[in-house]
Coordinates of C-alpha atoms and ligand atoms in Angstrom, one line a residue:
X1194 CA -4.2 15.9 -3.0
X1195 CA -6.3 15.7 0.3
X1196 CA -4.3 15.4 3.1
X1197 CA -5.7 14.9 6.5
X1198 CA -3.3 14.9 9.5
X1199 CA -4.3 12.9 13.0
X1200 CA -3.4 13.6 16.6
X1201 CA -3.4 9.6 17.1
X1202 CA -3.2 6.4 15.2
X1203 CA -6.6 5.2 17.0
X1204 CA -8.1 8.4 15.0
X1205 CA -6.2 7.7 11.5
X1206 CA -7.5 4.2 11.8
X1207 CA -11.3 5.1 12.2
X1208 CA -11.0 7.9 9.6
X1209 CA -9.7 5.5 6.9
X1210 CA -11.9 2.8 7.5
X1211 CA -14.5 5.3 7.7
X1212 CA -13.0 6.0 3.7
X1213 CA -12.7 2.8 3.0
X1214 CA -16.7 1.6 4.0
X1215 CA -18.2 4.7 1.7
X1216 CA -16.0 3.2 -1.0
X1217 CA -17.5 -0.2 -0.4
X1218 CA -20.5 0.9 0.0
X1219 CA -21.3 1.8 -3.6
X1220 CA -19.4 -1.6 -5.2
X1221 CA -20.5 -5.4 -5.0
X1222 CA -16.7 -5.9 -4.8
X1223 CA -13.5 -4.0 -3.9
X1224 CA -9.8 -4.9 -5.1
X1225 CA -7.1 -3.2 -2.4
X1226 CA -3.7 -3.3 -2.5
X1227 CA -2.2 -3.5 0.7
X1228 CA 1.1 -2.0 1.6
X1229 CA 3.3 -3.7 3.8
X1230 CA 6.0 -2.9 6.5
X1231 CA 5.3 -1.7 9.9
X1232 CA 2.8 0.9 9.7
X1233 CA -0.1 -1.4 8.6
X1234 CA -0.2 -3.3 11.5
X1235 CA -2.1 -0.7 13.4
X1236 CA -5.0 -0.6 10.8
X1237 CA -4.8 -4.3 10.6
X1238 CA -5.5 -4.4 14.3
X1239 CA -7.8 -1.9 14.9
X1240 CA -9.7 -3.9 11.7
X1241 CA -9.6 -7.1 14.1
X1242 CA -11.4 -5.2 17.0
X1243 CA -14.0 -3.9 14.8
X1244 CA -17.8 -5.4 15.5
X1245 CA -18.7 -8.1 13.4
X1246 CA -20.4 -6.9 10.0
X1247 CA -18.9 -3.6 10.8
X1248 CA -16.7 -4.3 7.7
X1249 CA -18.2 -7.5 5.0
X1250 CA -14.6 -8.7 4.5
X1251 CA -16.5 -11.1 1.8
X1252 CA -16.7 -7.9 -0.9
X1253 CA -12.9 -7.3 -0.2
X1254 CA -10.1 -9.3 -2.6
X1255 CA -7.0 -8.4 -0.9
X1256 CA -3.5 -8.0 -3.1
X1257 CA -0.6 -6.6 -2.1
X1258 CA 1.4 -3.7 -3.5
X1259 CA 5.2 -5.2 -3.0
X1260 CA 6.4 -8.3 -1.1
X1261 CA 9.5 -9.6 0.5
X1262 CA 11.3 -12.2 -1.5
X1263 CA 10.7 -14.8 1.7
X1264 CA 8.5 -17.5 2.5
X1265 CA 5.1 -16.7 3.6
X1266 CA 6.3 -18.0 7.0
X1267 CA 9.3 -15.6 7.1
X1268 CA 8.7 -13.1 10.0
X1269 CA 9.4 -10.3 7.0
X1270 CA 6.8 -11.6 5.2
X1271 CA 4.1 -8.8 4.1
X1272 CA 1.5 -11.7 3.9
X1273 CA 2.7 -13.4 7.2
X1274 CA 2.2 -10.1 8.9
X1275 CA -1.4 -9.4 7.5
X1276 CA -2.1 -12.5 8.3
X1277 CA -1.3 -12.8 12.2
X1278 CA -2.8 -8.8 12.0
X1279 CA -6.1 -9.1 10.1
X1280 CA -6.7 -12.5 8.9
X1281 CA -6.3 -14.5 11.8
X1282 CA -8.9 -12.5 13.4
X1283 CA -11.8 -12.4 10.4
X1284 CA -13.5 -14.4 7.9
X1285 CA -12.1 -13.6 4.5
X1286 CA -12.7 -15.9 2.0
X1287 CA -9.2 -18.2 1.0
X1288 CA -10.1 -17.5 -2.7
X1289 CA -9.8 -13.1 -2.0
X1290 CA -6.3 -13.3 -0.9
X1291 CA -3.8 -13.1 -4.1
X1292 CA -1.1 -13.2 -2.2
X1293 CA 2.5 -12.9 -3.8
X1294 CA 4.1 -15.8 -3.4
X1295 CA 7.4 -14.9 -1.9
X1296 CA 9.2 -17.8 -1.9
X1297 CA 8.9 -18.2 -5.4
X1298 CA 12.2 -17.0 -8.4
X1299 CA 11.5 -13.5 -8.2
X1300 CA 11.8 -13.0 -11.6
X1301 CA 9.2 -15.8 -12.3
X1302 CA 7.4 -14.4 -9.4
X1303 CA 6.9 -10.9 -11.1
X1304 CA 6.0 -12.4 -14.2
X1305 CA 3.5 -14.7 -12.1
X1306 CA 1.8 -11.7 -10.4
X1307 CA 2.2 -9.2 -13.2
X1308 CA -0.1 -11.8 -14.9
X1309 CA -3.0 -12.1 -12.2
X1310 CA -3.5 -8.4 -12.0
X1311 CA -4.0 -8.6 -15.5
X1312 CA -7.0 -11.9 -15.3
X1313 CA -7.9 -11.0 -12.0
X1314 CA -8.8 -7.0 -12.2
X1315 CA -10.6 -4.6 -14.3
X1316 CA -8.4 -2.5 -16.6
X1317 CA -8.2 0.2 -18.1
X1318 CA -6.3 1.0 -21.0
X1319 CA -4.9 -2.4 -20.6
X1320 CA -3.7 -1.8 -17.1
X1321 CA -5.1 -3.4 -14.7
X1322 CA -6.7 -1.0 -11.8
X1323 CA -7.3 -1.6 -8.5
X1324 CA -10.1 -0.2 -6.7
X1325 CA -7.9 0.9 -3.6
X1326 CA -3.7 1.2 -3.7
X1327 CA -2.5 1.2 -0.2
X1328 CA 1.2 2.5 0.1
X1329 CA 3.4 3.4 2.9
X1330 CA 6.5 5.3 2.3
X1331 CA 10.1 4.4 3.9
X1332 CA 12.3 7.3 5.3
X1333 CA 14.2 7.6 2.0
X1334 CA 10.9 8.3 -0.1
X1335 CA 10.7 4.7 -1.8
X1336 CA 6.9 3.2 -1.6
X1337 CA 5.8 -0.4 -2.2
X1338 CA 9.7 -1.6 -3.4
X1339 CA 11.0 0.8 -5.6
X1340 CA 13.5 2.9 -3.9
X1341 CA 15.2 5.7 -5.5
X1342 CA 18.4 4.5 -6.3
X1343 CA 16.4 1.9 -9.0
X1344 CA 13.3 4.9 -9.6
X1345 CA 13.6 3.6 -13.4
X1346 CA 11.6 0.2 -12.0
X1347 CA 8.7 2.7 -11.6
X1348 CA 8.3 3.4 -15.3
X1349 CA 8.7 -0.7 -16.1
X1350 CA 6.3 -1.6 -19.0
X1351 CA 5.3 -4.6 -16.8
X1352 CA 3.0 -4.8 -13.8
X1353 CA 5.0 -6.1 -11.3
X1354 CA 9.0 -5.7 -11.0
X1355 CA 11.8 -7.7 -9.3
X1356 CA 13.7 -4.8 -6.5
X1357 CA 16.4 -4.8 -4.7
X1358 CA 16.6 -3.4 -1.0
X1359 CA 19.4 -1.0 -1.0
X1360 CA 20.5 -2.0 2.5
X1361 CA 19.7 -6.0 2.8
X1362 CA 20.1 -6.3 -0.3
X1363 CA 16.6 -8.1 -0.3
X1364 CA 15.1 -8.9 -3.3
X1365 CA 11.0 -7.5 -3.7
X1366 CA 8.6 -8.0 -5.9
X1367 CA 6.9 -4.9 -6.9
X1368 CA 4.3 -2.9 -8.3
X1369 CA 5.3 -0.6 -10.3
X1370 CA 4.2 3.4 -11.6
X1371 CA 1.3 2.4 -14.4
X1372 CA -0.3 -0.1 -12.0
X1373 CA 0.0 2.5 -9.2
X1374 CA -1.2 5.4 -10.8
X1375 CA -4.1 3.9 -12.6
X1376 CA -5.7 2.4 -9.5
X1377 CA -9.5 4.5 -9.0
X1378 CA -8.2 5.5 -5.5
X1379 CA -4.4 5.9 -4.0
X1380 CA -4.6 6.1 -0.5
X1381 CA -1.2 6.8 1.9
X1382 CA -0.9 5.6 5.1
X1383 CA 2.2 7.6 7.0
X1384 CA 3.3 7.9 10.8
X1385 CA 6.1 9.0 12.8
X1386 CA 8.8 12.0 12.8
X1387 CA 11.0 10.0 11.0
X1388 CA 9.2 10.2 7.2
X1389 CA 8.2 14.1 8.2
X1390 CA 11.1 15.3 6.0
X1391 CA 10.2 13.5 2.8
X1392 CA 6.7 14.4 3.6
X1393 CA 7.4 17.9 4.0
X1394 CA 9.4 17.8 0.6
X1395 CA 6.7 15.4 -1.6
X1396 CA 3.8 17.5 -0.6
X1397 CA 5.3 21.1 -0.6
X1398 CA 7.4 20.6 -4.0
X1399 CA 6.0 17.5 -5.7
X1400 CA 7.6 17.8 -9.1
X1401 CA 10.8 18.4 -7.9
X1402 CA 10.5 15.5 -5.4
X1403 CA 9.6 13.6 -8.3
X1404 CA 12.7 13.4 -9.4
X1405 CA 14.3 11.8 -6.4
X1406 CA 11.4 10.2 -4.6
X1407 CA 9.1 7.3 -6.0
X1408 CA 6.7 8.2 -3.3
X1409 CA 6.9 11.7 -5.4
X1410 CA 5.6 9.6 -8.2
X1411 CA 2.3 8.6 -7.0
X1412 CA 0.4 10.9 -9.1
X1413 CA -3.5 8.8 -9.9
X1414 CA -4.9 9.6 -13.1
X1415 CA -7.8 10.3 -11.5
X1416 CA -6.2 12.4 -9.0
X1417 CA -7.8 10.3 -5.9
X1418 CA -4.9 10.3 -3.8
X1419 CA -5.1 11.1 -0.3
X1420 CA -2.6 11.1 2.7
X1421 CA -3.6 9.6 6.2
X1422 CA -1.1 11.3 8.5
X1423 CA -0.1 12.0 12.2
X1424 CA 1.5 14.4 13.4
X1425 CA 4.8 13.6 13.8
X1426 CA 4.9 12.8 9.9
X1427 CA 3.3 15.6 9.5
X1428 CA 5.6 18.3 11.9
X1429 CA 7.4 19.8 9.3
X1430 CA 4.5 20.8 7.2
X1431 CA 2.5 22.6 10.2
X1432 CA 6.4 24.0 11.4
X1433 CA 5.8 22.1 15.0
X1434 CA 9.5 20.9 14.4
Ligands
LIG2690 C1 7.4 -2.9 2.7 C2 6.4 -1.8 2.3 C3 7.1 -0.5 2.2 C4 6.7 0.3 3.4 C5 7.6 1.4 3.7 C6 7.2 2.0 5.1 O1 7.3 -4.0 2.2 O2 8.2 -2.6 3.6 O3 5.5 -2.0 1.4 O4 6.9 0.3 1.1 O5 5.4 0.7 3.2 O6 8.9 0.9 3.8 O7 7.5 1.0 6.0 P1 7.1 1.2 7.6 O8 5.6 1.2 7.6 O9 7.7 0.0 8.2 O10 7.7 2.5 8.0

């Protein structure tokens, strides 16, 4: 587990992208998963300040890890924020963006998606792996859209699952665990003091998180998983609480 914690988000920003071009560096082509939510749009902007060529957005195919059941033009929409974040701003080719298609049956939806990861990537052991996993994790320890009250959607035999948000009651589509944890590199992206108690738990006790927490889960086979933190997410591992 390699954790590194950041003073600001300006910092966390240039640290993973500095990750993220050594990883491209060595590939003709990259396949991320991007999270969704809030705490994205801060790496999405600081990508859209970066010089040209800085990043060649033309080795990246972009996916996404979970998706509001919305149309793309829904202000919830994971894609819909991406794109007036990071897209709007630089030249990615149409045909890299797999977006999920939220205004689609869920259900079929799943099905849909479950299907392109499985033409669209590399697999391994018949699971298809992405290159990068971008996740986030909400304040009750659920990443992408399995939350814990439905944790047995993380150990789905399919690729992609149909959630349901405990609160809204907002239906998601999903990864889920064996996509997750076979992807080459799982990378999380957490700020703010309000996810420092999960993160305190997940990373000072994983296996016993692991039974309350899908973000506890997240457990690569190749054990590439690294935390991006601030502080304030971070306070109750250092004791600044
Ligand atoms: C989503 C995300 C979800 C998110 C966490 C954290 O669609 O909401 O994929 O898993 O990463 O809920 O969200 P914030 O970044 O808004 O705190």
């Amino acid at each position: 587990m390699n954790i590194e914690i950041f003073n600001t988000l300006n910092d966390l920003n240039r640290s993973f992208t500095e990750w993220l071009k050594e990883i491209m560096e060595e590939k003709e082509s990259v396949s991320i998963a991007l999270s969704g939510g809030s705490t994205p749009k801060s790496l999405f902007d600081y990508w859209a300040t970066l010089p040209e060529g800085e990043i060649n957005w033309k080795k990246i195919k972009f996916f996404w890890g979970d998706e509001r059941c919305v149309p793309p033009t829904d202000e919830e929409s994971n894609y819909r924020m991406t794109q007036e974040h990071l897209f709007d701003f630089v030249q990615v080719p149409p045909a890299n963006i797999n977006r999920i298609m939220g205004e689609n049956e869920p259900e079929e939806e799943a099905t849909r998606y479950g299907a392109l990861l499985q033409n669209e990537l590399q697999g391994k052991n018949g699971i298809p792996t992405f290159d990068i996993m971008m996740l986030g994790m909400g304040d009750d320890g659920h990443t992408a859209s399995i939350f814990p009250y439905e944790m047995s959607l993380w150990d789905s035999a399919r690729n992609c699952v149909t959630a349901t948000h405990p609160q809204s009651g907002q239906k998601r589509i999903s990864m889920t665990g064996k996509v997750i944890n076979n992807s080459k590199n799982v990378v999380f992206l957490i700020t703010g003091s309000n996810k420092a108690e999960k993160v305190k738990e997940i990373i000072s006790d994983p296996d016993y998180a692991a039974k309350k927490y899908p973000a506890a889960r997240v457990q690569p086979e190749t054990e590439n998983l690294y935390w991006f933190i601030d502080v304030k997410a971070a306070q109750k591992l250092t004791g600044d609480s």
